[in-house]
């Protein structure tokens, strides 16, 4: 069973995140890059599937040069190899262009399952998995909190507002995961050393079969018009509880007509 | 005036509040046309008329037998047939996916988690945990916009709500992920977290899996209950109630944080609340930077007193 995991490098949420003043895209140099948190769960799930069903785990990342660090981290968790799509033409791609580009790149890799996170921490659109399934014409098994594969049949529990749906499909399929699904492992020292020697296949957009006339800021269907720092919230009232803290909040709620 | 398609969220024939908000936003752009997928349109139609829906397109429940794709096929077809000016959906996990696939089919773009949208379909986003406000638009094709619940105040306006049955020939490609079972997990009587006008959340400060101090306050206010990740990770409260970057995003009129420090990842899920109240025993807790009203004290005494006061004053 060959598994591809989509891994996005995102700015660490603990650092200050900014947009570039000139082209209004994310300033990726401004903060430390880390693996998008849910993508670690995606890697873990791929490794668990490999342990059960055999095969290879390939990391697929699209991003700037800096994303190499995150690819190494993903390899040190135990993935076998990586494909790194790196091309200035991709800069500023929106969510649907990203899905298109990843779909094209997947066309150059052999796989039975594609695993990704259900949402990134920077842009948080949560649409890449669905759009990818649309572009590939493959079953969309997104928001999975449990995955079972039996022969060519795959079954997931899809998290919903009311609980979950059991969804079934035939491989190959696109699976996105929620954090409930597993507990990502920490890289061992041995794996970190091994990861340095694992192959990373760097591809230009053209190598990955991506039409550069369809990607990047200039060709995006969406456009950021402007941005600004959010106005600071007006300073509120903070009081120390002198035995009447609850009553004081009640006063506030009455004044605001919540009670 | 061109039609603006609004995907209706409904449960047991009841229209959810967010749909009335979307209809209000749709009226700025064009003529609202509600899209009702599934049963119950007869009983829900009244609410749609009250918020200005001129049309109600009713599509069969079977579109939900497969994950997302058939609904996107329906919306894309309607948008083309009716020459829609925009498509609005609520920013739930599934609706954002529907929005994404619909936009791919239409060759347009998708804007997610917007907190406002104007007549020109320019959308406002609150990003990076609320630190930055952006405006974005779709410059090619029919814009597909996912709007956060509680962002646009609903205003009534009467509409004809003329019903029209619609359907779509679902392609084989859209039938590959079949829903074989739906499992409802314990929900209780409380309002749904992302829709609720008031949310009361508990964090590590609650101290144990006895969340009754949070639940009692929530119930006195008719509020939903939320939890920080620390509380969820400790196994004190179920995962689906987590508020924050990797949990739900809420935008209620009132958010009450009990024993929550206010980490950036928590703020990402609640910073657009209109009013924030915090109880924390640490005067330096970052949550107080956001609070409109804060009490430095032990939540185990402050919250029960507050619950009693609310009951008394109601
Ligand atoms: C603040 C902000 C707001 C934005 N808003 C919008 C918007 O409203 N509409 C829009 O079209 N675009 C938007 N964008 C652009 C969008 O973020 C990028 O196109 C991004 O590459 C894909 O979207 P996402 O991270 O939200 O994907 P999500 O759908 O949230 O990510 C899901 C998963 O997809 C995989 N994945 C995503 N990107 C990559 C990658 N480059 N390489 C490998 N795997 C990947 C990961 O597994 C990830 O967990 C926004 C960007 C920013 C910075
Ligand atoms: C990638 C990533 C994603 C994350 N996603 C989320 C997310 O979605 N949601 C989320 O919430 N967090 C998230 N986190 C975790 C986040 O960073 C914090 O660790 C978490 O929010 C802390 O929860 P807390 O405020 O309940 O706990 P703490 O930070 O431990 O704070 C507890 C607070 O309770 C107060 N307290 C203690 N006892 C009492 C008492 N008796 N009375 C009153 N106050 C008391 C303390 O003074 C303290 O301020 C994420 C982290 C990462 C790295």
PDB file of C-alpha atoms in Angstrom, chain B residues 5-258:
ATOM      1  CA  UNK B   5     -28.084  31.300  -3.777  1.00  0.00           C
ATOM      2  CA  UNK B   6     -28.173  30.611  -0.040  1.00  0.00           C
ATOM      3  CA  UNK B   7     -27.637  27.030   1.101  1.00  0.00           C
ATOM      4  CA  UNK B   8     -30.093  26.425   3.949  1.00  0.00           C
ATOM      5  CA  UNK B   9     -28.961  24.787   7.212  1.00  0.00           C
ATOM      6  CA  UNK B  10     -31.891  23.012   8.803  1.00  0.00           C
ATOM      7  CA  UNK B  11     -32.677  20.415  11.452  1.00  0.00           C
ATOM      8  CA  UNK B  12     -36.067  18.678  11.703  1.00  0.00           C
ATOM      9  CA  UNK B  13     -37.685  21.227   9.390  1.00  0.00           C
ATOM     10  CA  UNK B  14     -36.362  24.154  11.451  1.00  0.00           C
ATOM     11  CA  UNK B  15     -34.210  26.748   9.733  1.00  0.00           C
ATOM     12  CA  UNK B  16     -31.034  27.498  11.664  1.00  0.00           C
ATOM     13  CA  UNK B  17     -30.356  31.069  12.704  1.00  0.00           C
ATOM     14  CA  UNK B  18     -27.277  31.337  10.494  1.00  0.00           C
ATOM     15  CA  UNK B  19     -29.466  30.908   7.412  1.00  0.00           C
ATOM     16  CA  UNK B  20     -31.461  34.015   8.341  1.00  0.00           C
ATOM     17  CA  UNK B  21     -28.128  35.829   8.652  1.00  0.00           C
ATOM     18  CA  UNK B  22     -27.065  34.626   5.206  1.00  0.00           C
ATOM     19  CA  UNK B  23     -30.389  35.720   3.687  1.00  0.00           C
ATOM     20  CA  UNK B  24     -29.832  39.166   5.208  1.00  0.00           C
ATOM     21  CA  UNK B  25     -26.345  39.344   3.660  1.00  0.00           C
ATOM     22  CA  UNK B  26     -27.663  38.008   0.335  1.00  0.00           C
ATOM     23  CA  UNK B  27     -30.136  40.904   0.076  1.00  0.00           C
ATOM     24  CA  UNK B  28     -27.220  43.336  -0.112  1.00  0.00           C
ATOM     25  CA  UNK B  29     -25.967  41.569  -3.226  1.00  0.00           C
ATOM     26  CA  UNK B  30     -29.136  40.580  -5.082  1.00  0.00           C
ATOM     27  CA  UNK B  31     -32.311  38.551  -4.767  1.00  0.00           C
ATOM     28  CA  UNK B  32     -32.019  35.771  -2.168  1.00  0.00           C
ATOM     29  CA  UNK B  33     -32.906  32.284  -3.397  1.00  0.00           C
ATOM     30  CA  UNK B  34     -32.783  29.627  -0.700  1.00  0.00           C
ATOM     31  CA  UNK B  35     -31.552  26.137  -1.589  1.00  0.00           C
ATOM     32  CA  UNK B  36     -33.114  23.481   0.621  1.00  0.00           C
ATOM     33  CA  UNK B  37     -31.635  20.020   0.338  1.00  0.00           C
ATOM     34  CA  UNK B  38     -33.656  17.281   2.031  1.00  0.00           C
ATOM     35  CA  UNK B  39     -37.022  16.995   3.743  1.00  0.00           C
ATOM     36  CA  UNK B  40     -38.901  19.559   5.802  1.00  0.00           C
ATOM     37  CA  UNK B  41     -39.046  22.527   3.394  1.00  0.00           C
ATOM     38  CA  UNK B  42     -42.804  22.853   3.949  1.00  0.00           C
ATOM     39  CA  UNK B  43     -42.393  23.629   7.639  1.00  0.00           C
ATOM     40  CA  UNK B  44     -39.251  25.726   7.205  1.00  0.00           C
ATOM     41  CA  UNK B  45     -40.436  27.879   4.318  1.00  0.00           C
ATOM     42  CA  UNK B  46     -42.113  30.444   6.580  1.00  0.00           C
ATOM     43  CA  UNK B  47     -38.839  31.417   8.215  1.00  0.00           C
ATOM     44  CA  UNK B  48     -37.174  31.804   4.814  1.00  0.00           C
ATOM     45  CA  UNK B  49     -39.985  34.100   3.624  1.00  0.00           C
ATOM     46  CA  UNK B  50     -39.597  36.218   6.763  1.00  0.00           C
ATOM     47  CA  UNK B  51     -35.973  36.916   5.920  1.00  0.00           C
ATOM     48  CA  UNK B  52     -36.525  37.823   2.306  1.00  0.00           C
ATOM     49  CA  UNK B  53     -36.117  34.596   0.322  1.00  0.00           C
ATOM     50  CA  UNK B  54     -37.866  35.201  -3.011  1.00  0.00           C
ATOM     51  CA  UNK B  55     -37.408  31.596  -4.095  1.00  0.00           C
ATOM     52  CA  UNK B  56     -36.953  28.282  -2.362  1.00  0.00           C
ATOM     53  CA  UNK B  57     -35.330  25.564  -4.456  1.00  0.00           C
ATOM     54  CA  UNK B  58     -36.046  22.181  -2.936  1.00  0.00           C
ATOM     55  CA  UNK B  59     -33.769  19.258  -3.781  1.00  0.00           C
ATOM     56  CA  UNK B  60     -34.074  15.607  -2.745  1.00  0.00           C
ATOM     57  CA  UNK B  61     -32.514  14.260   0.466  1.00  0.00           C
ATOM     58  CA  UNK B  62     -30.710  11.542  -1.525  1.00  0.00           C
ATOM     59  CA  UNK B  63     -28.037  14.105  -2.449  1.00  0.00           C
ATOM     60  CA  UNK B  64     -26.757  13.517   1.080  1.00  0.00           C
ATOM     61  CA  UNK B  65     -26.198   9.800   0.536  1.00  0.00           C
ATOM     62  CA  UNK B  66     -22.682  10.535  -0.678  1.00  0.00           C
ATOM     63  CA  UNK B  67     -20.086  12.844   0.876  1.00  0.00           C
ATOM     64  CA  UNK B  68     -20.324  16.479  -0.296  1.00  0.00           C
ATOM     65  CA  UNK B  69     -19.909  15.962  -4.074  1.00  0.00           C
ATOM     66  CA  UNK B  70     -23.613  15.683  -5.113  1.00  0.00           C
ATOM     67  CA  UNK B  71     -24.495  18.859  -3.218  1.00  0.00           C
ATOM     68  CA  UNK B  72     -21.703  20.692  -5.031  1.00  0.00           C
ATOM     69  CA  UNK B  73     -23.040  19.406  -8.353  1.00  0.00           C
ATOM     70  CA  UNK B  74     -26.467  20.781  -7.471  1.00  0.00           C
ATOM     71  CA  UNK B  75     -25.173  24.210  -6.445  1.00  0.00           C
ATOM     72  CA  UNK B  76     -22.941  24.517  -9.511  1.00  0.00           C
ATOM     73  CA  UNK B  77     -25.834  23.584 -11.821  1.00  0.00           C
ATOM     74  CA  UNK B  78     -28.236  26.020 -10.125  1.00  0.00           C
ATOM     75  CA  UNK B  79     -25.667  28.806 -10.281  1.00  0.00           C
ATOM     76  CA  UNK B  80     -25.311  28.264 -14.015  1.00  0.00           C
ATOM     77  CA  UNK B  81     -29.027  27.750 -14.784  1.00  0.00           C
ATOM     78  CA  UNK B  82     -30.112  30.771 -12.766  1.00  0.00           C
ATOM     79  CA  UNK B  83     -27.177  33.047 -13.564  1.00  0.00           C
ATOM     80  CA  UNK B  84     -26.479  33.521  -9.854  1.00  0.00           C
ATOM     81  CA  UNK B  85     -24.463  36.535  -8.692  1.00  0.00           C
ATOM     82  CA  UNK B  86     -22.991  34.668  -5.710  1.00  0.00           C
ATOM     83  CA  UNK B  87     -23.412  31.585  -3.536  1.00  0.00           C
ATOM     84  CA  UNK B  88     -23.468  31.934   0.255  1.00  0.00           C
ATOM     85  CA  UNK B  89     -23.085  29.058   2.707  1.00  0.00           C
ATOM     86  CA  UNK B  90     -22.458  28.977   6.452  1.00  0.00           C
ATOM     87  CA  UNK B  91     -18.830  28.339   7.377  1.00  0.00           C
ATOM     88  CA  UNK B  92     -19.277  24.865   8.818  1.00  0.00           C
ATOM     89  CA  UNK B  93     -16.727  22.161   8.038  1.00  0.00           C
ATOM     90  CA  UNK B  94     -18.975  20.397   5.526  1.00  0.00           C
ATOM     91  CA  UNK B  95     -20.329  23.553   3.909  1.00  0.00           C
ATOM     92  CA  UNK B  96     -16.823  24.868   3.334  1.00  0.00           C
ATOM     93  CA  UNK B  97     -16.077  21.629   1.491  1.00  0.00           C
ATOM     94  CA  UNK B  98     -19.244  22.019  -0.579  1.00  0.00           C
ATOM     95  CA  UNK B  99     -18.171  25.601  -1.301  1.00  0.00           C
ATOM     96  CA  UNK B 100     -14.707  24.470  -2.422  1.00  0.00           C
ATOM     97  CA  UNK B 101     -15.961  21.795  -4.805  1.00  0.00           C
ATOM     98  CA  UNK B 102     -18.656  24.089  -6.193  1.00  0.00           C
ATOM     99  CA  UNK B 103     -16.070  26.764  -6.935  1.00  0.00           C
ATOM    100  CA  UNK B 104     -13.826  24.236  -8.701  1.00  0.00           C
ATOM    101  CA  UNK B 105     -16.763  23.251 -10.924  1.00  0.00           C
ATOM    102  CA  UNK B 106     -17.589  26.874 -11.677  1.00  0.00           C
ATOM    103  CA  UNK B 107     -13.965  27.824 -12.281  1.00  0.00           C
ATOM    104  CA  UNK B 108     -14.370  30.546  -9.672  1.00  0.00           C
ATOM    105  CA  UNK B 109     -12.928  31.126  -6.209  1.00  0.00           C
ATOM    106  CA  UNK B 110     -13.927  30.460  -2.624  1.00  0.00           C
ATOM    107  CA  UNK B 111     -13.687  32.738   0.413  1.00  0.00           C
ATOM    108  CA  UNK B 112     -14.012  30.958   3.735  1.00  0.00           C
ATOM    109  CA  UNK B 113     -14.793  32.025   7.306  1.00  0.00           C
ATOM    110  CA  UNK B 114     -15.756  35.548   6.322  1.00  0.00           C
ATOM    111  CA  UNK B 115     -17.177  37.779   9.043  1.00  0.00           C
ATOM    112  CA  UNK B 116     -18.856  40.288   6.698  1.00  0.00           C
ATOM    113  CA  UNK B 117     -19.679  40.712   3.021  1.00  0.00           C
ATOM    114  CA  UNK B 118     -20.835  43.805   1.111  1.00  0.00           C
ATOM    115  CA  UNK B 119     -22.914  44.512  -2.026  1.00  0.00           C
ATOM    116  CA  UNK B 120     -19.863  44.036  -4.282  1.00  0.00           C
ATOM    117  CA  UNK B 121     -19.182  40.662  -2.619  1.00  0.00           C
ATOM    118  CA  UNK B 122     -16.017  41.960  -0.984  1.00  0.00           C
ATOM    119  CA  UNK B 123     -15.581  39.813   2.108  1.00  0.00           C
ATOM    120  CA  UNK B 124     -13.975  40.603   5.434  1.00  0.00           C
ATOM    121  CA  UNK B 125     -11.795  38.006   7.166  1.00  0.00           C
ATOM    122  CA  UNK B 126     -10.447  38.025  10.701  1.00  0.00           C
ATOM    123  CA  UNK B 127      -7.162  36.086  10.534  1.00  0.00           C
ATOM    124  CA  UNK B 128      -4.169  35.062  12.691  1.00  0.00           C
ATOM    125  CA  UNK B 129      -6.253  34.610  15.792  1.00  0.00           C
ATOM    126  CA  UNK B 130      -8.039  37.919  15.236  1.00  0.00           C
ATOM    127  CA  UNK B 131      -4.856  40.017  14.987  1.00  0.00           C
ATOM    128  CA  UNK B 132      -5.387  41.024  11.340  1.00  0.00           C
ATOM    129  CA  UNK B 133      -8.418  42.040   9.284  1.00  0.00           C
ATOM    130  CA  UNK B 134      -8.340  41.404   5.540  1.00  0.00           C
ATOM    131  CA  UNK B 135     -10.712  42.134   2.676  1.00  0.00           C
ATOM    132  CA  UNK B 136     -10.818  39.788  -0.275  1.00  0.00           C
ATOM    133  CA  UNK B 137     -12.894  39.225  -3.370  1.00  0.00           C
ATOM    134  CA  UNK B 138     -13.347  36.687  -6.110  1.00  0.00           C
ATOM    135  CA  UNK B 139     -12.355  38.171  -9.444  1.00  0.00           C
ATOM    136  CA  UNK B 140     -13.267  35.264 -11.746  1.00  0.00           C
ATOM    137  CA  UNK B 141     -16.649  33.563 -11.960  1.00  0.00           C
ATOM    138  CA  UNK B 142     -19.423  33.231  -9.384  1.00  0.00           C
ATOM    139  CA  UNK B 143     -18.039  33.969  -5.906  1.00  0.00           C
ATOM    140  CA  UNK B 144     -18.635  31.211  -3.367  1.00  0.00           C
ATOM    141  CA  UNK B 145     -18.531  32.621   0.153  1.00  0.00           C
ATOM    142  CA  UNK B 146     -18.654  30.786   3.504  1.00  0.00           C
ATOM    143  CA  UNK B 147     -19.847  33.120   6.273  1.00  0.00           C
ATOM    144  CA  UNK B 148     -19.295  32.531   9.997  1.00  0.00           C
ATOM    145  CA  UNK B 149     -22.429  32.173  12.132  1.00  0.00           C
ATOM    146  CA  UNK B 150     -23.292  35.228  14.291  1.00  0.00           C
ATOM    147  CA  UNK B 151     -21.327  37.573  12.011  1.00  0.00           C
ATOM    148  CA  UNK B 152     -24.076  39.362  10.104  1.00  0.00           C
ATOM    149  CA  UNK B 153     -27.043  40.407  12.280  1.00  0.00           C
ATOM    150  CA  UNK B 154     -30.246  38.942  10.830  1.00  0.00           C
ATOM    151  CA  UNK B 155     -32.881  41.500   9.768  1.00  0.00           C
ATOM    152  CA  UNK B 156     -36.375  40.488   8.732  1.00  0.00           C
ATOM    153  CA  UNK B 157     -37.760  41.434   5.283  1.00  0.00           C
ATOM    154  CA  UNK B 158     -40.592  39.679   3.550  1.00  0.00           C
ATOM    155  CA  UNK B 159     -39.999  37.525   0.500  1.00  0.00           C
ATOM    156  CA  UNK B 160     -42.277  35.441  -1.721  1.00  0.00           C
ATOM    157  CA  UNK B 161     -40.502  32.135  -0.946  1.00  0.00           C
ATOM    158  CA  UNK B 162     -41.877  30.658  -4.183  1.00  0.00           C
ATOM    159  CA  UNK B 163     -41.131  26.957  -4.094  1.00  0.00           C
ATOM    160  CA  UNK B 164     -39.544  25.155  -7.035  1.00  0.00           C
ATOM    161  CA  UNK B 165     -38.459  21.525  -7.053  1.00  0.00           C
ATOM    162  CA  UNK B 166     -34.951  21.107  -8.471  1.00  0.00           C
ATOM    163  CA  UNK B 167     -32.588  18.209  -8.919  1.00  0.00           C
ATOM    164  CA  UNK B 168     -29.420  17.185 -10.624  1.00  0.00           C
ATOM    165  CA  UNK B 169     -28.279  14.029 -12.370  1.00  0.00           C
ATOM    166  CA  UNK B 170     -25.562  12.997  -9.917  1.00  0.00           C
ATOM    167  CA  UNK B 171     -22.436  11.857 -11.780  1.00  0.00           C
ATOM    168  CA  UNK B 172     -20.753   8.522 -11.056  1.00  0.00           C
ATOM    169  CA  UNK B 173     -17.654  10.392  -9.854  1.00  0.00           C
ATOM    170  CA  UNK B 174     -19.760  12.076  -7.167  1.00  0.00           C
ATOM    171  CA  UNK B 175     -21.016   8.730  -5.875  1.00  0.00           C
ATOM    172  CA  UNK B 176     -17.671   7.267  -4.819  1.00  0.00           C
ATOM    173  CA  UNK B 177     -17.800   8.048  -1.088  1.00  0.00           C
ATOM    174  CA  UNK B 178     -20.984   6.500   0.250  1.00  0.00           C
ATOM    175  CA  UNK B 179     -22.428   7.304   3.671  1.00  0.00           C
ATOM    176  CA  UNK B 180     -23.381   3.883   5.018  1.00  0.00           C
ATOM    177  CA  UNK B 181     -24.396   4.911   8.537  1.00  0.00           C
ATOM    178  CA  UNK B 182     -25.055   8.081  10.533  1.00  0.00           C
ATOM    179  CA  UNK B 183     -24.250   7.940  14.220  1.00  0.00           C
ATOM    180  CA  UNK B 184     -25.602  10.605  16.556  1.00  0.00           C
ATOM    181  CA  UNK B 185     -23.588  11.135  19.703  1.00  0.00           C
ATOM    182  CA  UNK B 186     -24.925  12.596  22.895  1.00  0.00           C
ATOM    183  CA  UNK B 187     -25.775  16.260  22.324  1.00  0.00           C
ATOM    184  CA  UNK B 188     -28.016  17.220  25.213  1.00  0.00           C
ATOM    185  CA  UNK B 189     -30.512  20.048  25.184  1.00  0.00           C
ATOM    186  CA  UNK B 190     -28.061  22.895  24.831  1.00  0.00           C
ATOM    187  CA  UNK B 191     -27.763  25.048  21.701  1.00  0.00           C
ATOM    188  CA  UNK B 192     -25.172  24.073  19.167  1.00  0.00           C
ATOM    189  CA  UNK B 193     -21.753  25.549  19.905  1.00  0.00           C
ATOM    190  CA  UNK B 194     -21.103  27.420  16.639  1.00  0.00           C
ATOM    191  CA  UNK B 195     -24.660  28.804  16.480  1.00  0.00           C
ATOM    192  CA  UNK B 196     -25.157  29.800  20.093  1.00  0.00           C
ATOM    193  CA  UNK B 197     -25.623  33.461  21.020  1.00  0.00           C
ATOM    194  CA  UNK B 198     -23.866  32.793  24.331  1.00  0.00           C
ATOM    195  CA  UNK B 199     -21.012  30.365  24.991  1.00  0.00           C
ATOM    196  CA  UNK B 200     -19.630  29.480  28.433  1.00  0.00           C
ATOM    197  CA  UNK B 201     -16.272  27.684  28.282  1.00  0.00           C
ATOM    198  CA  UNK B 202     -14.166  25.975  30.879  1.00  0.00           C
ATOM    199  CA  UNK B 203     -10.417  25.414  30.903  1.00  0.00           C
ATOM    200  CA  UNK B 204      -7.780  23.750  33.000  1.00  0.00           C
ATOM    201  CA  UNK B 205      -8.878  25.919  35.914  1.00  0.00           C
ATOM    202  CA  UNK B 206     -12.050  23.810  36.223  1.00  0.00           C
ATOM    203  CA  UNK B 207      -9.727  21.239  37.735  1.00  0.00           C
ATOM    204  CA  UNK B 208     -11.564  17.969  37.069  1.00  0.00           C
ATOM    205  CA  UNK B 209     -14.002  16.205  34.802  1.00  0.00           C
ATOM    206  CA  UNK B 210     -16.812  17.613  36.907  1.00  0.00           C
ATOM    207  CA  UNK B 211     -17.822  20.373  34.487  1.00  0.00           C
ATOM    208  CA  UNK B 212     -21.074  21.124  36.328  1.00  0.00           C
ATOM    209  CA  UNK B 213     -19.820  24.538  37.430  1.00  0.00           C
ATOM    210  CA  UNK B 214     -19.552  25.462  33.728  1.00  0.00           C
ATOM    211  CA  UNK B 215     -22.730  23.653  32.671  1.00  0.00           C
ATOM    212  CA  UNK B 216     -24.883  25.203  35.390  1.00  0.00           C
ATOM    213  CA  UNK B 217     -23.834  28.708  34.411  1.00  0.00           C
ATOM    214  CA  UNK B 218     -24.410  27.887  30.741  1.00  0.00           C
ATOM    215  CA  UNK B 219     -27.891  26.570  31.482  1.00  0.00           C
ATOM    216  CA  UNK B 220     -28.847  29.655  33.472  1.00  0.00           C
ATOM    217  CA  UNK B 221     -28.005  31.740  30.380  1.00  0.00           C
ATOM    218  CA  UNK B 222     -29.385  29.311  27.774  1.00  0.00           C
ATOM    219  CA  UNK B 223     -25.830  29.037  26.484  1.00  0.00           C
ATOM    220  CA  UNK B 224     -23.710  26.401  24.785  1.00  0.00           C
ATOM    221  CA  UNK B 225     -20.773  24.858  26.647  1.00  0.00           C
ATOM    222  CA  UNK B 226     -17.247  25.024  25.255  1.00  0.00           C
ATOM    223  CA  UNK B 227     -13.860  23.885  26.507  1.00  0.00           C
ATOM    224  CA  UNK B 228     -10.207  24.734  26.042  1.00  0.00           C
ATOM    225  CA  UNK B 229      -7.880  22.189  24.620  1.00  0.00           C
ATOM    226  CA  UNK B 230      -6.269  21.657  28.001  1.00  0.00           C
ATOM    227  CA  UNK B 231      -9.671  20.586  29.347  1.00  0.00           C
ATOM    228  CA  UNK B 232     -10.348  18.373  26.324  1.00  0.00           C
ATOM    229  CA  UNK B 233      -6.882  16.800  26.386  1.00  0.00           C
ATOM    230  CA  UNK B 234      -7.313  16.033  30.076  1.00  0.00           C
ATOM    231  CA  UNK B 235     -10.405  14.051  29.142  1.00  0.00           C
ATOM    232  CA  UNK B 236     -12.690  16.381  31.123  1.00  0.00           C
ATOM    233  CA  UNK B 237     -14.936  17.331  28.224  1.00  0.00           C
ATOM    234  CA  UNK B 238     -15.603  15.797  24.789  1.00  0.00           C
ATOM    235  CA  UNK B 239     -13.535  16.830  21.817  1.00  0.00           C
ATOM    236  CA  UNK B 240     -16.410  18.286  19.767  1.00  0.00           C
ATOM    237  CA  UNK B 241     -16.732  21.115  22.304  1.00  0.00           C
ATOM    238  CA  UNK B 242     -13.169  22.375  21.906  1.00  0.00           C
ATOM    239  CA  UNK B 243     -12.954  26.046  21.010  1.00  0.00           C
ATOM    240  CA  UNK B 244      -9.879  27.326  19.199  1.00  0.00           C
ATOM    241  CA  UNK B 245      -7.520  26.921  16.348  1.00  0.00           C
ATOM    242  CA  UNK B 246      -7.915  23.162  16.134  1.00  0.00           C
ATOM    243  CA  UNK B 247     -11.453  23.168  17.484  1.00  0.00           C
ATOM    244  CA  UNK B 248     -14.573  25.147  16.679  1.00  0.00           C
ATOM    245  CA  UNK B 249     -14.610  28.831  15.840  1.00  0.00           C
ATOM    246  CA  UNK B 250     -17.366  30.664  17.666  1.00  0.00           C
ATOM    247  CA  UNK B 251     -18.527  34.231  17.252  1.00  0.00           C
ATOM    248  CA  UNK B 252     -21.228  34.621  19.907  1.00  0.00           C
ATOM    249  CA  UNK B 253     -22.634  37.820  21.385  1.00  0.00           C
ATOM    250  CA  UNK B 254     -21.224  36.780  24.750  1.00  0.00           C
ATOM    251  CA  UNK B 255     -18.296  34.472  25.549  1.00  0.00           C
ATOM    252  CA  UNK B 256     -17.583  33.553  29.164  1.00  0.00           C
ATOM    253  CA  UNK B 257     -14.137  32.031  29.826  1.00  0.00           C
ATOM    254  CA  UNK B 258     -13.767  30.210  33.145  1.00  0.00           C
TER     255      UNK B 258
END
